Coordinates of C-alpha atoms in Angstrom, one line a residue:
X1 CA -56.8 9.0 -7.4
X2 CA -56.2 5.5 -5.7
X3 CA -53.7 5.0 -9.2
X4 CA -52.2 8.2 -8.6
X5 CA -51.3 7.2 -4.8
X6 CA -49.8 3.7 -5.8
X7 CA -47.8 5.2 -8.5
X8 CA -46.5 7.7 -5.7
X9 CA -46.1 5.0 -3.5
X10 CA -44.1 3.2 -5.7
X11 CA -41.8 5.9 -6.8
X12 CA -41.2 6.6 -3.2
X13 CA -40.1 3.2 -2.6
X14 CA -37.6 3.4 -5.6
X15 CA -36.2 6.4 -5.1
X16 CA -35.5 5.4 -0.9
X17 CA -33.6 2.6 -2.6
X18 CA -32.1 4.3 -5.0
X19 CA -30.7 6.8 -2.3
X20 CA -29.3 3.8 0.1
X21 CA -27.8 2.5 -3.0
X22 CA -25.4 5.8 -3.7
X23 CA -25.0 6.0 0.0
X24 CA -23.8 2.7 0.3
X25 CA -21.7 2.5 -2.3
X26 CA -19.9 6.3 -1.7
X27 CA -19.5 4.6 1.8
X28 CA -17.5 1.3 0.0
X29 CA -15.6 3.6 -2.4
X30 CA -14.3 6.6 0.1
X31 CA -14.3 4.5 3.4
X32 CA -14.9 5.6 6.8
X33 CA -11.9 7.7 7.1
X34 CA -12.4 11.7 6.1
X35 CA -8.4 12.4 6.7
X36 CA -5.2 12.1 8.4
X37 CA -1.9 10.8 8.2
X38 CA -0.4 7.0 9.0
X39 CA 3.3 6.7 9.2
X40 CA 5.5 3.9 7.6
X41 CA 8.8 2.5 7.9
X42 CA 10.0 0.7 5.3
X43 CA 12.9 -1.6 5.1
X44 CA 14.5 -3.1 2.1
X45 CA 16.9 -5.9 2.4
X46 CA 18.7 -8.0 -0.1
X47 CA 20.8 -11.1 0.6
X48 CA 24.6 -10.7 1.1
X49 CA 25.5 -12.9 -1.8
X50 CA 22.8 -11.4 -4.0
X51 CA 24.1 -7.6 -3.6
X52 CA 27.3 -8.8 -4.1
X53 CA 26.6 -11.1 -7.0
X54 CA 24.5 -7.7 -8.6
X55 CA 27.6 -5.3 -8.2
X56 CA 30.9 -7.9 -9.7
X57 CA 28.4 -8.6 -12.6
X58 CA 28.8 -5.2 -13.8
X59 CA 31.6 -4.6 -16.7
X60 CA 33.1 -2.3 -15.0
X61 CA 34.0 -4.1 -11.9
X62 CA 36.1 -7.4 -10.4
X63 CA 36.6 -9.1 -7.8
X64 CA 39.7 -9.3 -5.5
X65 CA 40.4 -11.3 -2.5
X66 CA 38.7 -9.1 -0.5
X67 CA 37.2 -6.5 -2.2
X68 CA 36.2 -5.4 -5.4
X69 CA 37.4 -3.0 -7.7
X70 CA 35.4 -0.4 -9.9
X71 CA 37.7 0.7 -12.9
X72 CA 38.5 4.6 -12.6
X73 CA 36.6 4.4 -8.8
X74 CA 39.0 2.6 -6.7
X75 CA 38.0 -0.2 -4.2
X76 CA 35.1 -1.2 -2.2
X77 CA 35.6 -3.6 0.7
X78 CA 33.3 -7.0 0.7
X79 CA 32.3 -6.4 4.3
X80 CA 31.3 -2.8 3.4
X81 CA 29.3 -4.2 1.0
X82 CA 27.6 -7.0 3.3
X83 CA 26.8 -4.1 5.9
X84 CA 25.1 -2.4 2.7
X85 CA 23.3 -5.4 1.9
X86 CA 21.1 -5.4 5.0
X87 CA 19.6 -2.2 3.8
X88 CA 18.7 1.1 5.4
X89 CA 15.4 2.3 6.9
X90 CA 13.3 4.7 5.8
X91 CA 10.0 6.9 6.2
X92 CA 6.7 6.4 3.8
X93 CA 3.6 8.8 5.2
X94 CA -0.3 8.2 3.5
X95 CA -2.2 11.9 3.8
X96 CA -5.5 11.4 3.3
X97 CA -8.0 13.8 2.6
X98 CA -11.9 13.9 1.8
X99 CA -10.7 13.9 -1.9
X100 CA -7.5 12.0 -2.6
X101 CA -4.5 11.0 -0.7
X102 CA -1.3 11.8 -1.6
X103 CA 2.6 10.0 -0.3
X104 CA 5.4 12.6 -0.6
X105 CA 8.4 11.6 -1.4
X106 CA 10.9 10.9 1.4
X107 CA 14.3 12.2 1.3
X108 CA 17.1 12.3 4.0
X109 CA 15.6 13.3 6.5
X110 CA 11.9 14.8 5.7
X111 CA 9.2 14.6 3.5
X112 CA 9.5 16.5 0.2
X113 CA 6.3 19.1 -1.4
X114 CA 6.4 16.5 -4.0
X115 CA 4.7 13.2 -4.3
X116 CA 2.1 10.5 -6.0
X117 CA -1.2 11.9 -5.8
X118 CA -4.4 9.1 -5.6
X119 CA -8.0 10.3 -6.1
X120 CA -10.5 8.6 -3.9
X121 CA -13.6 8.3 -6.4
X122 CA -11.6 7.2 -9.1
X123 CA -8.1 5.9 -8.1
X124 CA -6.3 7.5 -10.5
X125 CA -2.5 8.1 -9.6
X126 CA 0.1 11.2 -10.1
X127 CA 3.2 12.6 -9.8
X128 CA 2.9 15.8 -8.5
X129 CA 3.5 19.2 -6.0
X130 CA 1.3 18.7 -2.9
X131 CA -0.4 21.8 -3.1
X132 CA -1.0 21.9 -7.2
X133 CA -4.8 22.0 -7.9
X134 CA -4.1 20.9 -11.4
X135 CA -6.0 17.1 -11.6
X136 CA -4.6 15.0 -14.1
X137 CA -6.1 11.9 -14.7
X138 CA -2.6 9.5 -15.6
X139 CA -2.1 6.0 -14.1
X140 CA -5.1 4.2 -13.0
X141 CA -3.9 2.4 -9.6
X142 CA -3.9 -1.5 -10.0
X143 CA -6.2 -3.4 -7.7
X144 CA -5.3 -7.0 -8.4
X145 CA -7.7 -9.9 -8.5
X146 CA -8.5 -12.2 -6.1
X147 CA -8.1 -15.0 -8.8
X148 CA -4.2 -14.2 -8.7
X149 CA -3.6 -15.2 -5.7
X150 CA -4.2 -17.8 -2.9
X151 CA -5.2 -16.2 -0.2
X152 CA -5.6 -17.2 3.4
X153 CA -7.3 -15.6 6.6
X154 CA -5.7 -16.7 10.1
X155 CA -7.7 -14.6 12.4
X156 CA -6.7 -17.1 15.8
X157 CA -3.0 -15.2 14.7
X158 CA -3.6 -11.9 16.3
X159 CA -1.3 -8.8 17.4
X160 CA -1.8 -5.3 18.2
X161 CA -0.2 -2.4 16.6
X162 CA -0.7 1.3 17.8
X163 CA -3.8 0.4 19.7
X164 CA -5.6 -1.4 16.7
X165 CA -6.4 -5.2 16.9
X166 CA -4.9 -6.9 13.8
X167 CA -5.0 -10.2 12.3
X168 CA -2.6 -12.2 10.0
X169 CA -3.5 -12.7 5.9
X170 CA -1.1 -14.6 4.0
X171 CA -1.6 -14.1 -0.2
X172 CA 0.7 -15.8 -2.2
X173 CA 0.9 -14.8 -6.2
X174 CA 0.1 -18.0 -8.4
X175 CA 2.3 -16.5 -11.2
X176 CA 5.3 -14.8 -9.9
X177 CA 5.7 -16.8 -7.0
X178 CA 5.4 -13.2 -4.7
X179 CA 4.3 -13.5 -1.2
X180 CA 2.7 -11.7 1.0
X181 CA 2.4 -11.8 4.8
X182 CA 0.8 -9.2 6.6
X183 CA -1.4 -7.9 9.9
X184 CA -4.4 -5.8 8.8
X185 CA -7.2 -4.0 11.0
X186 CA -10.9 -4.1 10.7
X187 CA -11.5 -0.7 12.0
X188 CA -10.0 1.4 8.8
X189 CA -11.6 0.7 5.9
X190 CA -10.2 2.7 2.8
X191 CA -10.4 1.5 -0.8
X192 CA -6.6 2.0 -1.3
X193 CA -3.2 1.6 0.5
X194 CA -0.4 2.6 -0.3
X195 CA 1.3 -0.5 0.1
X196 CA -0.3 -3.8 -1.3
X197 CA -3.8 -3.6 -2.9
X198 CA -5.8 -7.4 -3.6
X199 CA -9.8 -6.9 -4.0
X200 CA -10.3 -9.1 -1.1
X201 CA -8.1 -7.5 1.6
X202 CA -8.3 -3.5 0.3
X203 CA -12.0 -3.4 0.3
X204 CA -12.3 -4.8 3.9
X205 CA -9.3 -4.4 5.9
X206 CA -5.9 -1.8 6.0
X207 CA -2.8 -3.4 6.5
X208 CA -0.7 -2.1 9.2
X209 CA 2.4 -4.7 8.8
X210 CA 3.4 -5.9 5.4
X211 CA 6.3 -8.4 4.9
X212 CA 7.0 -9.1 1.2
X213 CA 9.4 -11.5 -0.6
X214 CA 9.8 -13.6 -3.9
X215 CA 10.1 -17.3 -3.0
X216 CA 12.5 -18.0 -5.5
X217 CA 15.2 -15.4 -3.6
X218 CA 15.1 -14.7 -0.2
X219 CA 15.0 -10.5 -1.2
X220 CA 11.9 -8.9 0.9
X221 CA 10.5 -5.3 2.1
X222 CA 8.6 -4.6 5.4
X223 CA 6.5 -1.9 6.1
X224 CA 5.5 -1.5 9.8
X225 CA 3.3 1.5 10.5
X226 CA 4.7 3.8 13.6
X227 CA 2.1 6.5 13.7
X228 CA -1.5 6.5 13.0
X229 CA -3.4 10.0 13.5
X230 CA -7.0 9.8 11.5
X231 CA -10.1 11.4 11.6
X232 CA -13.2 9.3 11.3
X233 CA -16.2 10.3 9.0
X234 CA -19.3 11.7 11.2

């Protein structure tokens, strides 16, 4: 009887274990977030003499004193083109929901039905219709490794955006010579973004501000987030 009740004992004592483990780690894989949207905007600007460089390289095209000229398409003014260069704004939304999230594609002037599809256990990525129940298992989504990069936490640089307190990470590529400069919030915790994913920041902070750029060209994005509306797991 007394082996019986040890046994018991210890089985009991595995098994609570065992349970905290899946706990935990569901908790590290899906987050604290159950669902909701966060609102980007996402600029895209390229150097005036790079855009220029890009469109009189073509064969179709040369230059003129002022302009260039595209064979069987008329003219194009250089100071159009410098305007053009500084790039036009536009909208990026992450849905989130208990299973996957999903970022439509933005056109004009709304969100289309269609999008990339994420799922939350296993991170694998889609092109898709919002509302297709069809699960295809395509593109794994790449978290890269903290051994790419150099990475650097500056928490006494501090800002808030939409109410969350945010600190500044810089992560520079040791390869490619990318760079990466953003704001990120302790209080979201996902294991995916749809902007920039390293192992070190994605599983412990969401970025809210992203500036990127390749150091040998000044050419850079930034995504600022402009609307958060989430809804916390109970």
């Amino acid at each position: 009887m007394f082996l019986f009740f040890a046994f018991l004992q210890s089985f009991m004592k595995k098994l609570i274990l065992l349970i905290i483990f899946i706990v935990f780690s569901a908790c590290k894989i899906a987050g604290n977030i159950e669902s909701g949207k966060i609102l980007y905007s996402k600029l895209y600007i390229t150097p005036e003499e790079e855009f220029i460089e890009k469109f009189i390289s073509m064969d179709n095209v040369s230059l003129k004193k002022d302009s260039i000229e595209i064979v069987n398409d008329g003219k194009i003014s250089l100071d159009y083109l410098r305007r053009k260069a500084q790039g036009d704004t536009i909208k990026m939304a992450f849905e989130i929901y208990p299973k996957y999230f999903f970022t439509p594609v933005y056109l004009t002037d709304k969100f289309s039905n269609n999008g990339y599809k994420t799922t939350r256990d296993s991170l694998y990525s889609y092109f898709t219709n919002r509302n297709s129940k069809n699960e295809r298992k395509i593109n794994k989504v790449e978290i890269f490794k903290n051994k790419e990069y150099k990475i650097d936490f500056l928490r006494d640089q501090r800002k808030i955006i939409k109410g969350y307190e945010c600190f500044k990470i810089v992560a520079f590529h040791k390869e490619n010579n990318r760079y990466y400069e953003m704001f990120v919030t302790e209080k979201i915790k996902l294991n995916y973004n749809p902007v920039i994913n390293i192992e070190l920041v994605t599983d412990r902070f969401f970025p809210l501000q992203v500036f990127m750029r390749n150091t040998n060209n000044s050419t850079y994005a930034k995504y600022e987030v402009y609307s958060i509306d989430i809804e916390r797991r109970k």
